[in-house]
Amino acid sequence: DARVTQTPRHKVTEMGQEVTMRCQPILGHNTVFWYRQTMMQGLELLAYFRNRAPLDDSGMPKDRFSAEMPDATLATLKIQPSEPRDSAVYFCASGNSNYGYTFGSGTRLTVV
Amino acid sequence: TQLLEQSPQFLSIQEGENLTVYCNSSSVFSSLQWYRQEPGEGPVLLVTVVTGGEVKKLKRLTFQFGDARKDSSLHITAAQTGDTGLYLCAGPRVGSQGNLIFGKGTKLSVKP
């Protein structure tokens, strides 16, 4: 089965440090999404790309978050500087809204 | 603002029981999707419903899309412990060029 691969699976970092999360989408999927999941808010869209071009990043705090897709096999989400309130599970997904998304297993981020 | 509200938020039942969970909105959706998420993993697509009144069956799971395309339900017959997880509904955000909004989910626990 084709998979979306996310690294790292877990990350513990100190407040103020830079965090980079990586995603390898499924080959052939032209839309890539970053979501954040918390108990309180559920799944929230942070940013998404189509054909590697950013379409919407309005869900992201732009002063500290950035999302890029340097090539078709890699999407990155960076937080600099990280804060405790950024602690959450971050998911990457690829696909399209008509036929559904394939999610990765997520990066569980803890900022202390 | 499009919102998807899921109920109940939590559900704990014994193996062998039947259950129904709901996904409601005041907005019309062109389609709705159901995902199941197990602890430590990303959501996995179960089904997409696209036609008002549509009923889809996936083994012991029956999905229904409301006639007005504002709501959906998931019925599980003779629940098994393997059905335990978070059930999420999702639909395309209007004017978004293809991203999904998610409900906050129903957390189902099936006890042996």
PDB file of C-alpha atoms in Angstrom:
ATOM      1  CA  ASP A   1       0.000   0.000   0.000  1.00  0.00           C
ATOM      2  CA  ALA A   2       1.157   3.529  -0.764  1.00  0.00           C
ATOM      3  CA  ARG A   3       1.887   5.525   2.376  1.00  0.00           C
ATOM      4  CA  VAL A   4       2.494   9.057   3.508  1.00  0.00           C
ATOM      5  CA  THR A   5       5.687   9.014   5.573  1.00  0.00           C
ATOM      6  CA  GLN A   6       6.293  11.520   8.342  1.00  0.00           C
ATOM      7  CA  THR A   7       9.432  12.078  10.365  1.00  0.00           C
ATOM      8  CA  PRO A   8      10.152  12.256  13.206  1.00  0.00           C
ATOM      9  CA  ARG A   9       7.324  10.355  14.932  1.00  0.00           C
ATOM     10  CA  HIS A  10       8.047  12.047  18.227  1.00  0.00           C
ATOM     11  CA  LYS A  11       9.873  15.244  19.092  1.00  0.00           C
ATOM     12  CA  VAL A  12      10.524  16.799  22.491  1.00  0.00           C
ATOM     13  CA  THR A  13      12.156  20.188  22.416  1.00  0.00           C
ATOM     14  CA  GLU A  14      12.717  23.187  24.609  1.00  0.00           C
ATOM     15  CA  MET A  15      10.815  26.398  24.148  1.00  0.00           C
ATOM     16  CA  GLY A  16      12.569  28.673  21.684  1.00  0.00           C
ATOM     17  CA  GLN A  17      14.151  25.902  19.631  1.00  0.00           C
ATOM     18  CA  GLU A  18      13.510  25.346  15.946  1.00  0.00           C
ATOM     19  CA  VAL A  19      11.478  22.301  14.973  1.00  0.00           C
ATOM     20  CA  THR A  20      11.349  20.817  11.480  1.00  0.00           C
ATOM     21  CA  MET A  21       8.833  18.156  10.511  1.00  0.00           C
ATOM     22  CA  ARG A  22       9.077  16.296   7.222  1.00  0.00           C
ATOM     23  CA  CYS A  23       6.572  14.527   5.019  1.00  0.00           C
ATOM     24  CA  GLN A  24       6.921  12.317   1.974  1.00  0.00           C
ATOM     25  CA  PRO A  25       3.537  12.352   0.180  1.00  0.00           C
ATOM     26  CA  ILE A  26       2.252   9.567  -2.017  1.00  0.00           C
ATOM     27  CA  LEU A  27       3.734   9.751  -5.487  1.00  0.00           C
ATOM     28  CA  GLY A  28       1.165  11.129  -7.896  1.00  0.00           C
ATOM     29  CA  HIS A  29      -0.911  12.958  -5.300  1.00  0.00           C
ATOM     30  CA  ASN A  30      -0.836  16.603  -6.295  1.00  0.00           C
ATOM     31  CA  THR A  31      -2.278  18.084  -3.106  1.00  0.00           C
ATOM     32  CA  VAL A  32      -0.462  18.010   0.236  1.00  0.00           C
ATOM     33  CA  PHE A  33      -1.895  19.199   3.544  1.00  0.00           C
ATOM     34  CA  TRP A  34      -0.576  19.951   7.008  1.00  0.00           C
ATOM     35  CA  TYR A  35      -3.004  19.551   9.896  1.00  0.00           C
ATOM     36  CA  ARG A  36      -2.580  19.958  13.638  1.00  0.00           C
ATOM     37  CA  GLN A  37      -4.634  17.877  16.067  1.00  0.00           C
ATOM     38  CA  THR A  38      -5.332  18.717  19.692  1.00  0.00           C
ATOM     39  CA  MET A  39      -7.936  17.433  22.105  1.00  0.00           C
ATOM     40  CA  MET A  40      -9.588  20.826  22.338  1.00  0.00           C
ATOM     41  CA  GLN A  41      -9.621  21.900  18.694  1.00  0.00           C
ATOM     42  CA  GLY A  42      -9.576  18.601  16.833  1.00  0.00           C
ATOM     43  CA  LEU A  43      -7.999  18.649  13.368  1.00  0.00           C
ATOM     44  CA  GLU A  44      -7.113  22.124  12.131  1.00  0.00           C
ATOM     45  CA  LEU A  45      -5.740  22.883   8.693  1.00  0.00           C
ATOM     46  CA  LEU A  46      -2.452  24.763   8.812  1.00  0.00           C
ATOM     47  CA  ALA A  47      -1.464  24.899   5.148  1.00  0.00           C
ATOM     48  CA  TYR A  48      -1.787  23.102   1.861  1.00  0.00           C
ATOM     49  CA  PHE A  49      -0.130  22.879  -1.514  1.00  0.00           C
ATOM     50  CA  ARG A  50      -1.232  21.887  -4.973  1.00  0.00           C
ATOM     51  CA  ASN A  51       1.398  20.921  -7.491  1.00  0.00           C
ATOM     52  CA  ARG A  52       3.895  22.222  -4.898  1.00  0.00           C
ATOM     53  CA  ALA A  53       2.414  25.739  -4.944  1.00  0.00           C
ATOM     54  CA  PRO A  54       1.055  27.021  -1.621  1.00  0.00           C
ATOM     55  CA  LEU A  55      -2.728  27.517  -1.850  1.00  0.00           C
ATOM     56  CA  ASP A  56      -3.673  28.465   1.654  1.00  0.00           C
ATOM     57  CA  ASP A  57      -1.651  28.960   4.805  1.00  0.00           C
ATOM     58  CA  SER A  58      -4.145  31.126   6.642  1.00  0.00           C
ATOM     59  CA  GLY A  59      -4.398  28.572   9.448  1.00  0.00           C
ATOM     60  CA  MET A  60      -0.764  29.020  10.357  1.00  0.00           C
ATOM     61  CA  PRO A  61       0.737  31.607  12.730  1.00  0.00           C
ATOM     62  CA  LYS A  62       3.033  33.138  10.151  1.00  0.00           C
ATOM     63  CA  ASP A  63       5.369  34.792  12.544  1.00  0.00           C
ATOM     64  CA  ARG A  64       6.685  31.416  13.664  1.00  0.00           C
ATOM     65  CA  PHE A  65       5.437  28.738  11.253  1.00  0.00           C
ATOM     66  CA  SER A  66       6.524  28.134   7.688  1.00  0.00           C
ATOM     67  CA  ALA A  67       5.600  25.404   5.227  1.00  0.00           C
ATOM     68  CA  GLU A  68       7.440  24.556   2.042  1.00  0.00           C
ATOM     69  CA  MET A  69       7.462  21.917  -0.634  1.00  0.00           C
ATOM     70  CA  PRO A  70      10.917  21.981  -2.195  1.00  0.00           C
ATOM     71  CA  ASP A  71      10.105  19.058  -4.490  1.00  0.00           C
ATOM     72  CA  ALA A  72       7.286  16.612  -5.187  1.00  0.00           C
ATOM     73  CA  THR A  73       8.638  14.081  -2.697  1.00  0.00           C
ATOM     74  CA  LEU A  74       9.131  16.362   0.305  1.00  0.00           C
ATOM     75  CA  ALA A  75       7.019  18.783   2.303  1.00  0.00           C
ATOM     76  CA  THR A  76       8.328  20.499   5.415  1.00  0.00           C
ATOM     77  CA  LEU A  77       6.750  22.345   8.316  1.00  0.00           C
ATOM     78  CA  LYS A  78       9.000  24.484  10.497  1.00  0.00           C
ATOM     79  CA  ILE A  79       8.340  26.212  13.774  1.00  0.00           C
ATOM     80  CA  GLN A  80      10.812  28.854  14.914  1.00  0.00           C
ATOM     81  CA  PRO A  81      10.795  29.668  17.761  1.00  0.00           C
ATOM     82  CA  SER A  82       8.666  26.907  19.260  1.00  0.00           C
ATOM     83  CA  GLU A  83       6.343  27.557  22.210  1.00  0.00           C
ATOM     84  CA  PRO A  84       4.618  25.201  24.657  1.00  0.00           C
ATOM     85  CA  ARG A  85       1.239  25.958  23.046  1.00  0.00           C
ATOM     86  CA  ASP A  86       2.557  24.377  19.834  1.00  0.00           C
ATOM     87  CA  SER A  87       2.493  20.970  21.536  1.00  0.00           C
ATOM     88  CA  ALA A  88       0.182  18.802  19.422  1.00  0.00           C
ATOM     89  CA  VAL A  89       0.204  16.044  16.840  1.00  0.00           C
ATOM     90  CA  TYR A  90       1.016  17.313  13.362  1.00  0.00           C
ATOM     91  CA  PHE A  91      -0.292  15.357  10.407  1.00  0.00           C
ATOM     92  CA  CYS A  92       0.618  15.479   6.766  1.00  0.00           C
ATOM     93  CA  ALA A  93      -1.875  14.152   4.227  1.00  0.00           C
ATOM     94  CA  SER A  94      -1.950  13.880   0.460  1.00  0.00           C
ATOM     95  CA  GLY A  95      -4.771  13.303  -2.012  1.00  0.00           C
ATOM     96  CA  ASN A  96      -7.811  15.422  -2.889  1.00  0.00           C
ATOM     97  CA  SER A  97     -11.058  16.410  -1.198  1.00  0.00           C
ATOM     98  CA  ASN A  98     -13.308  14.466  -3.583  1.00  0.00           C
ATOM     99  CA  TYR A  99     -11.754  11.088  -3.008  1.00  0.00           C
ATOM    100  CA  GLY A 100     -10.254  11.491   0.414  1.00  0.00           C
ATOM    101  CA  TYR A 101      -6.897  11.949   1.912  1.00  0.00           C
ATOM    102  CA  THR A 102      -4.208   9.548   2.992  1.00  0.00           C
ATOM    103  CA  PHE A 103      -2.729  10.640   6.274  1.00  0.00           C
ATOM    104  CA  GLY A 104       0.691   9.954   7.669  1.00  0.00           C
ATOM    105  CA  SER A 105       1.146   8.629  11.185  1.00  0.00           C
ATOM    106  CA  GLY A 106       1.883  12.084  12.534  1.00  0.00           C
ATOM    107  CA  THR A 107       4.615  13.832  14.494  1.00  0.00           C
ATOM    108  CA  ARG A 108       3.852  14.176  18.200  1.00  0.00           C
ATOM    109  CA  LEU A 109       5.498  17.421  19.273  1.00  0.00           C
ATOM    110  CA  THR A 110       6.069  18.345  22.902  1.00  0.00           C
ATOM    111  CA  VAL A 111       7.546  21.750  23.676  1.00  0.00           C
ATOM    112  CA  VAL A 112       8.690  22.134  27.266  1.00  0.00           C
TER     113      VAL A 112
ATOM    114  CA  THR B   1     -18.967  29.428   8.450  1.00  0.00           C
ATOM    115  CA  GLN B   2     -19.167  25.744   7.661  1.00  0.00           C
ATOM    116  CA  LEU B   3     -19.123  23.541  10.722  1.00  0.00           C
ATOM    117  CA  LEU B   4     -19.515  19.821  11.214  1.00  0.00           C
ATOM    118  CA  GLU B   5     -20.842  18.768  14.587  1.00  0.00           C
ATOM    119  CA  GLN B   6     -20.493  15.185  15.678  1.00  0.00           C
ATOM    120  CA  SER B   7     -22.430  13.384  18.373  1.00  0.00           C
ATOM    121  CA  PRO B   8     -22.049  11.816  20.733  1.00  0.00           C
ATOM    122  CA  GLN B   9     -18.586  13.015  21.675  1.00  0.00           C
ATOM    123  CA  PHE B  10     -17.869   9.794  23.585  1.00  0.00           C
ATOM    124  CA  LEU B  11     -19.486   6.370  23.397  1.00  0.00           C
ATOM    125  CA  SER B  12     -18.646   3.278  25.424  1.00  0.00           C
ATOM    126  CA  ILE B  13     -20.449   0.030  24.640  1.00  0.00           C
ATOM    127  CA  GLN B  14     -20.114  -3.722  25.045  1.00  0.00           C
ATOM    128  CA  GLU B  15     -19.020  -5.984  22.234  1.00  0.00           C
ATOM    129  CA  GLY B  16     -22.014  -7.144  20.200  1.00  0.00           C
ATOM    130  CA  GLU B  17     -24.094  -3.990  20.650  1.00  0.00           C
ATOM    131  CA  ASN B  18     -25.244  -1.744  17.825  1.00  0.00           C
ATOM    132  CA  LEU B  19     -24.534   1.974  17.688  1.00  0.00           C
ATOM    133  CA  THR B  20     -25.081   5.057  15.557  1.00  0.00           C
ATOM    134  CA  VAL B  21     -22.997   8.208  15.448  1.00  0.00           C
ATOM    135  CA  TYR B  22     -24.020  11.427  13.775  1.00  0.00           C
ATOM    136  CA  CYS B  23     -22.472  14.247  11.784  1.00  0.00           C
ATOM    137  CA  ASN B  24     -24.579  17.378  11.327  1.00  0.00           C
ATOM    138  CA  SER B  25     -24.238  20.765   9.706  1.00  0.00           C
ATOM    139  CA  SER B  26     -26.374  23.746   8.792  1.00  0.00           C
ATOM    140  CA  SER B  27     -24.455  23.907   5.497  1.00  0.00           C
ATOM    141  CA  VAL B  28     -24.854  21.793   2.387  1.00  0.00           C
ATOM    142  CA  PHE B  29     -21.856  19.667   1.455  1.00  0.00           C
ATOM    143  CA  SER B  30     -21.094  18.290  -1.989  1.00  0.00           C
ATOM    144  CA  SER B  31     -19.832  15.125  -0.299  1.00  0.00           C
ATOM    145  CA  LEU B  32     -18.938  13.827   3.133  1.00  0.00           C
ATOM    146  CA  GLN B  33     -16.253  11.442   4.223  1.00  0.00           C
ATOM    147  CA  TRP B  34     -15.827   9.256   7.275  1.00  0.00           C
ATOM    148  CA  TYR B  35     -12.459   8.410   8.779  1.00  0.00           C
ATOM    149  CA  ARG B  36     -11.405   6.181  11.658  1.00  0.00           C
ATOM    150  CA  GLN B  37      -8.370   7.069  13.703  1.00  0.00           C
ATOM    151  CA  GLU B  38      -6.650   4.646  16.064  1.00  0.00           C
ATOM    152  CA  PRO B  39      -4.376   5.822  18.886  1.00  0.00           C
ATOM    153  CA  GLY B  40      -0.976   6.928  17.648  1.00  0.00           C
ATOM    154  CA  GLU B  41      -1.976   6.837  13.995  1.00  0.00           C
ATOM    155  CA  GLY B  42      -3.440   9.145  11.393  1.00  0.00           C
ATOM    156  CA  PRO B  43      -7.072   9.010  10.273  1.00  0.00           C
ATOM    157  CA  VAL B  44      -7.896   6.360   7.687  1.00  0.00           C
ATOM    158  CA  LEU B  45     -10.602   6.955   5.101  1.00  0.00           C
ATOM    159  CA  LEU B  46     -13.574   4.589   5.426  1.00  0.00           C
ATOM    160  CA  VAL B  47     -16.022   5.934   2.866  1.00  0.00           C
ATOM    161  CA  THR B  48     -17.082   8.910   0.766  1.00  0.00           C
ATOM    162  CA  VAL B  49     -20.783   9.643   0.220  1.00  0.00           C
ATOM    163  CA  VAL B  50     -21.684  12.007  -2.594  1.00  0.00           C
ATOM    164  CA  THR B  51     -25.421  11.736  -3.368  1.00  0.00           C
ATOM    165  CA  GLY B  52     -28.215  12.923  -1.077  1.00  0.00           C
ATOM    166  CA  GLY B  53     -29.950   9.892   0.415  1.00  0.00           C
ATOM    167  CA  GLU B  54     -27.080   7.589  -0.452  1.00  0.00           C
ATOM    168  CA  VAL B  55     -26.469   4.533   1.711  1.00  0.00           C
ATOM    169  CA  LYS B  56     -23.162   2.690   1.621  1.00  0.00           C
ATOM    170  CA  LYS B  57     -22.285  -0.488   3.440  1.00  0.00           C
ATOM    171  CA  LEU B  58     -18.841  -1.622   4.453  1.00  0.00           C
ATOM    172  CA  LYS B  59     -19.239  -5.005   6.166  1.00  0.00           C
ATOM    173  CA  ARG B  60     -20.885  -4.163   9.524  1.00  0.00           C
ATOM    174  CA  LEU B  61     -20.722  -0.403   8.930  1.00  0.00           C
ATOM    175  CA  THR B  62     -23.573   1.451   7.225  1.00  0.00           C
ATOM    176  CA  PHE B  63     -23.125   5.059   6.145  1.00  0.00           C
ATOM    177  CA  GLN B  64     -25.981   7.332   5.162  1.00  0.00           C
ATOM    178  CA  PHE B  65     -25.918  10.788   3.589  1.00  0.00           C
ATOM    179  CA  GLY B  66     -28.937  12.932   4.348  1.00  0.00           C
ATOM    180  CA  ASP B  67     -31.327  13.856   1.544  1.00  0.00           C
ATOM    181  CA  ALA B  68     -30.442  17.536   1.923  1.00  0.00           C
ATOM    182  CA  ARG B  69     -26.705  16.738   2.095  1.00  0.00           C
ATOM    183  CA  LYS B  70     -26.374  18.466   5.457  1.00  0.00           C
ATOM    184  CA  ASP B  71     -25.896  15.420   7.633  1.00  0.00           C
ATOM    185  CA  SER B  72     -24.615  11.887   7.731  1.00  0.00           C
ATOM    186  CA  SER B  73     -24.724   8.917  10.049  1.00  0.00           C
ATOM    187  CA  LEU B  74     -22.605   5.862  10.682  1.00  0.00           C
ATOM    188  CA  HIS B  75     -24.251   2.744  12.073  1.00  0.00           C
ATOM    189  CA  ILE B  76     -22.210  -0.179  13.349  1.00  0.00           C
ATOM    190  CA  THR B  77     -23.880  -3.538  13.808  1.00  0.00           C
ATOM    191  CA  ALA B  78     -22.576  -6.009  16.386  1.00  0.00           C
ATOM    192  CA  ALA B  79     -19.620  -3.871  17.404  1.00  0.00           C
ATOM    193  CA  GLN B  80     -16.258  -5.538  17.939  1.00  0.00           C
ATOM    194  CA  THR B  81     -13.300  -4.434  20.045  1.00  0.00           C
ATOM    195  CA  GLY B  82     -11.470  -3.709  16.805  1.00  0.00           C
ATOM    196  CA  ASP B  83     -13.989  -0.961  16.052  1.00  0.00           C
ATOM    197  CA  THR B  84     -12.557   1.105  18.914  1.00  0.00           C
ATOM    198  CA  GLY B  85     -11.245   4.448  17.726  1.00  0.00           C
ATOM    199  CA  LEU B  86     -12.041   8.046  16.894  1.00  0.00           C
ATOM    200  CA  TYR B  87     -14.583   8.438  14.084  1.00  0.00           C
ATOM    201  CA  LEU B  88     -14.308  11.669  12.134  1.00  0.00           C
ATOM    202  CA  CYS B  89     -16.545  13.107   9.464  1.00  0.00           C
ATOM    203  CA  ALA B  90     -15.197  15.611   6.961  1.00  0.00           C
ATOM    204  CA  GLY B  91     -16.424  17.632   4.015  1.00  0.00           C
ATOM    205  CA  PRO B  92     -14.963  19.937   1.356  1.00  0.00           C
ATOM    206  CA  ARG B  93     -14.711  23.565   2.383  1.00  0.00           C
ATOM    207  CA  VAL B  94     -16.635  25.771  -0.053  1.00  0.00           C
ATOM    208  CA  GLY B  95     -14.405  27.943  -2.199  1.00  0.00           C
ATOM    209  CA  SER B  96     -11.259  26.414  -0.818  1.00  0.00           C
ATOM    210  CA  GLN B  97      -9.921  24.705  -3.925  1.00  0.00           C
ATOM    211  CA  GLY B  98     -10.054  21.383  -2.230  1.00  0.00           C
ATOM    212  CA  ASN B  99      -9.375  21.272   1.460  1.00  0.00           C
ATOM    213  CA  LEU B 100     -11.532  19.470   4.030  1.00  0.00           C
ATOM    214  CA  ILE B 101     -13.050  20.610   7.281  1.00  0.00           C
ATOM    215  CA  PHE B 102     -13.344  18.004  10.007  1.00  0.00           C
ATOM    216  CA  GLY B 103     -15.736  17.430  12.848  1.00  0.00           C
ATOM    217  CA  LYS B 104     -14.197  16.887  16.274  1.00  0.00           C
ATOM    218  CA  GLY B 105     -15.083  13.237  16.201  1.00  0.00           C
ATOM    219  CA  THR B 106     -16.806  10.555  18.231  1.00  0.00           C
ATOM    220  CA  LYS B 107     -14.509   8.536  20.464  1.00  0.00           C
ATOM    221  CA  LEU B 108     -15.818   4.960  20.503  1.00  0.00           C
ATOM    222  CA  SER B 109     -14.728   2.362  23.029  1.00  0.00           C
ATOM    223  CA  VAL B 110     -15.935  -1.209  22.559  1.00  0.00           C
ATOM    224  CA  LYS B 111     -15.357  -3.371  25.610  1.00  0.00           C
ATOM    225  CA  PRO B 112     -15.052  -7.164  25.477  1.00  0.00           C
TER     226      PRO B 112
END
